[in-house]
mmCIF file of C-alpha atoms in Angstrom:
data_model
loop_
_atom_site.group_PDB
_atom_site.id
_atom_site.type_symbol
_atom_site.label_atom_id
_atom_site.label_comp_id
_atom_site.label_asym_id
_atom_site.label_seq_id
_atom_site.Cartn_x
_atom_site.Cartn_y
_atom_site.Cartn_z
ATOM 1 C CA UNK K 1 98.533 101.052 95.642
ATOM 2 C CA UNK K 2 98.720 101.667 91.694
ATOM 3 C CA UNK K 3 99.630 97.903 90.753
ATOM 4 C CA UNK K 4 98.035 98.182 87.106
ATOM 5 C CA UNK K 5 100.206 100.040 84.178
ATOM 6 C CA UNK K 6 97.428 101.989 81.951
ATOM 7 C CA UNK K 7 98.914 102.067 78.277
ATOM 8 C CA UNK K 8 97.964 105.199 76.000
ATOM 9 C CA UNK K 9 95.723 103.079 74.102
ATOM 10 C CA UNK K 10 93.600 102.333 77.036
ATOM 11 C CA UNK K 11 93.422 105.611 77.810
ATOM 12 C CA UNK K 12 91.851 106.433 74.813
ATOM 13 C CA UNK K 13 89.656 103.778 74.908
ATOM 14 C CA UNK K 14 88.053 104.959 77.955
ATOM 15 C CA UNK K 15 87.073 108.903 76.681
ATOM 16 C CA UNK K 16 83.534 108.595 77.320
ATOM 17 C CA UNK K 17 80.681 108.519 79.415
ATOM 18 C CA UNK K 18 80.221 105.644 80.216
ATOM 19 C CA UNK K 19 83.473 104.658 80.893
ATOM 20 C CA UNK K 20 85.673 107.606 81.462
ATOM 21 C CA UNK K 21 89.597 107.758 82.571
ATOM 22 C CA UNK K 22 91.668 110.855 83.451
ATOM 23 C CA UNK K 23 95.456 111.490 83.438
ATOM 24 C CA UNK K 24 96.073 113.544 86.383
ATOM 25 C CA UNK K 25 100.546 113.386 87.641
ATOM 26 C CA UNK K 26 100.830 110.602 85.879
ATOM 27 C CA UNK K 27 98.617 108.454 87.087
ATOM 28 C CA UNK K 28 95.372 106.983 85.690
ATOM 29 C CA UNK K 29 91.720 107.595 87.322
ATOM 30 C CA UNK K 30 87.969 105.982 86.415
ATOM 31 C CA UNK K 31 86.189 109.397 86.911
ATOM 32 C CA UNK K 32 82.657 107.242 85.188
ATOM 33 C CA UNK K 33 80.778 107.194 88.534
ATOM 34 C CA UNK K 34 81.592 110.854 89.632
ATOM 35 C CA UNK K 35 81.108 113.118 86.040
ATOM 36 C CA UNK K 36 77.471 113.530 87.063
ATOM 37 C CA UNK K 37 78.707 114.841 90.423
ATOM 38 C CA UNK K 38 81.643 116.880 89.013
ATOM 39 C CA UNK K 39 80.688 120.487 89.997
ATOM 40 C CA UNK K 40 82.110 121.856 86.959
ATOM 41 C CA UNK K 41 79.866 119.756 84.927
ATOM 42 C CA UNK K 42 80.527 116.643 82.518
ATOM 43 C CA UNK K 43 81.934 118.594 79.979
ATOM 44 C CA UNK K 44 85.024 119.673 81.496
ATOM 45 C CA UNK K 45 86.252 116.522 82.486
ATOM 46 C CA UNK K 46 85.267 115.360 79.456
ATOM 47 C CA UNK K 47 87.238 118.180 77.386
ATOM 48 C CA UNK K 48 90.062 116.746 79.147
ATOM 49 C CA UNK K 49 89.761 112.381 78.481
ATOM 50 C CA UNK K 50 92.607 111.087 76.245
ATOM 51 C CA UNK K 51 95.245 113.711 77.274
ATOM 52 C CA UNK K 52 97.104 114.833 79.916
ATOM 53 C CA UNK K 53 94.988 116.988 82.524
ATOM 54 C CA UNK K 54 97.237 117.925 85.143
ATOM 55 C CA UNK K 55 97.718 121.480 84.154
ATOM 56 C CA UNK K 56 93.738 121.711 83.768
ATOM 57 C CA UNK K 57 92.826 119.979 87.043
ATOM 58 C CA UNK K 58 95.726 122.084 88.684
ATOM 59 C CA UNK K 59 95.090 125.942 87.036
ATOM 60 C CA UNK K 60 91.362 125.499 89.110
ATOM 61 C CA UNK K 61 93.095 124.835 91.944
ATOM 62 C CA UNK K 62 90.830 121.783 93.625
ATOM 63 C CA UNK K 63 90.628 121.412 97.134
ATOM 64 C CA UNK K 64 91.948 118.898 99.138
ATOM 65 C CA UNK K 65 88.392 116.971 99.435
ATOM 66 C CA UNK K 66 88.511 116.658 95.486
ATOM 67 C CA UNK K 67 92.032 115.553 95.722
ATOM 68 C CA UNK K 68 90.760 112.904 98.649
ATOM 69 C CA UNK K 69 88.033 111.647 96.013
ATOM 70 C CA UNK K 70 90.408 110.646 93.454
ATOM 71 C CA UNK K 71 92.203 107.964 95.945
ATOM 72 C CA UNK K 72 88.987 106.102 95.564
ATOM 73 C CA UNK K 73 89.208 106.231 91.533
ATOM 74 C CA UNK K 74 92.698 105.627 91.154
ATOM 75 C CA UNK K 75 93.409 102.755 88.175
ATOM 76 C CA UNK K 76 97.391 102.443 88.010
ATOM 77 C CA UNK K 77 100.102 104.325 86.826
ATOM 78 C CA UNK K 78 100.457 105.799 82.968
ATOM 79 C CA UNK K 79 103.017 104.262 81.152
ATOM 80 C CA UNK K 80 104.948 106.929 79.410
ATOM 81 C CA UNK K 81 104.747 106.781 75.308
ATOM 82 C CA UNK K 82 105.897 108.873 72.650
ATOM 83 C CA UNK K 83 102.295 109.392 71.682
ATOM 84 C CA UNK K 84 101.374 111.852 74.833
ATOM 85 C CA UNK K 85 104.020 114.121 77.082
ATOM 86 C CA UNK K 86 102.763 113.929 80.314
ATOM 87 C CA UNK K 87 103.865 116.924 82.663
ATOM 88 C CA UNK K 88 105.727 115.378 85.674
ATOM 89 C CA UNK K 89 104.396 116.063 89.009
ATOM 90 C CA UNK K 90 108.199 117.668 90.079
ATOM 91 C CA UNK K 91 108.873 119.928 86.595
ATOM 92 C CA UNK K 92 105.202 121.071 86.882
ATOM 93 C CA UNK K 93 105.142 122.390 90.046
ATOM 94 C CA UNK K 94 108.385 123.772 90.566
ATOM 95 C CA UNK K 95 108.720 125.908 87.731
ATOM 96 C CA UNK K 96 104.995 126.975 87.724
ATOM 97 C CA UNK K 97 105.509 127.628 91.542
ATOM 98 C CA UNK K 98 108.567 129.462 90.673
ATOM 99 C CA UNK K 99 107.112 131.284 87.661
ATOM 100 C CA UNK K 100 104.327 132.608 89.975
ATOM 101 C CA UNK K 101 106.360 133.919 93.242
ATOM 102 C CA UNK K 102 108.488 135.861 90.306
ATOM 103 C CA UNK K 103 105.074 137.684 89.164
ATOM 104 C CA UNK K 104 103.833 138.078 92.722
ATOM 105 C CA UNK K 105 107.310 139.600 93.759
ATOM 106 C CA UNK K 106 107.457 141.974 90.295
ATOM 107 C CA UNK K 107 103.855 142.885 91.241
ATOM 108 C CA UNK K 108 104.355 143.508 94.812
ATOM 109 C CA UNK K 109 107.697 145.804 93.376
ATOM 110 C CA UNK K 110 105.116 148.002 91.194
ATOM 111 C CA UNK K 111 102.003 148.007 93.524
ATOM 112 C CA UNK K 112 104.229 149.972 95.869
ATOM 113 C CA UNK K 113 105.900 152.206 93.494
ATOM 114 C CA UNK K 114 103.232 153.009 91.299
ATOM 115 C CA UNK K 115 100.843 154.871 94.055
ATOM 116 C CA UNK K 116 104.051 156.333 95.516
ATOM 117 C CA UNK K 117 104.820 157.933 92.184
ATOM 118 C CA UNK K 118 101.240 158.978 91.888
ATOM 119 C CA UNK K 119 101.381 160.619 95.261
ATOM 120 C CA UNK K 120 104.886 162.215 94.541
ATOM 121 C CA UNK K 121 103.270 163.743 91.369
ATOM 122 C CA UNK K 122 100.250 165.006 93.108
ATOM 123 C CA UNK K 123 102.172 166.629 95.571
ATOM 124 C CA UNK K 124 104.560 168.231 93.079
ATOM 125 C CA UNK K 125 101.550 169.576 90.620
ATOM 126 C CA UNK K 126 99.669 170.845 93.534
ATOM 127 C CA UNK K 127 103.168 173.082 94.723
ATOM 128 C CA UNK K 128 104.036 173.851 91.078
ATOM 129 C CA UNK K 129 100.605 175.194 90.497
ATOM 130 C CA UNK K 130 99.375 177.233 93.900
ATOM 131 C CA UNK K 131 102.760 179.877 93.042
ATOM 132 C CA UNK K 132 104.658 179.105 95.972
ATOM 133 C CA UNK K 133 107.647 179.307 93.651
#
């Protein structure tokens, strides 16, 4: 699969159009042939060359045909430096995944409250005011 070891070095030697490479879960991808394709446009792949993309490429949430494409452009592996964090593939995930059902659960908590509360109100107002008391 991924026999080659990209250095940082290389990485940043390959940052433009002509001759463009992505760090995407650490691993290394030539992305040259498909930045005119990119639907996002060249620029936001190329905001993105000499650093680690993962949390970019993952926040737009690609589908699984763009994930297919980049078997095709797959270079080698990253090897790790000093000079860039990457974001591993099993920290990343996990605690974004877990960061997310938290906010989903706390929302889900207040979108049933909140209108309940409403209603409660309402109700309360409407006997308060009429002079049923």
């Amino acid at each position: 699969m991924a026999a080659k070891t990209v250095t940082f070095a290389e990485l940043k030697a390959h940052n433009n159009k002509d001759s463009l490479y992505i760090l995407l879960h650490e691993k290394v991808y030539d992305v040259t042939k498909f930045i005119d394709e990119h639907p996002g446009g060249d620029e936001v792949i190329l905001a993105e060359a000499s650093r680690d993309a993962t949390e970019a490429f993952e926040d737009v949430g690609h589908s699984d045909e763009a994930r297919a494409l980049l078997k095709d452009m797959l270079v080698g592996d990253f090897e790790k430096t000093d000079e860039l964090k990457t974001k591993g593939p099993s920290s990343t995930s996990s605690s974004h995944g877990s960061a997310v059902n938290t906010a989903v659960e706390q929302g889900s908590n207040l979108m049933y409250f909140v209108p309940l509360g409403v209603l409660g109100a309402y109700f309360a107002w409407r006997y308060y005011s009429s002079g049923s008391i």
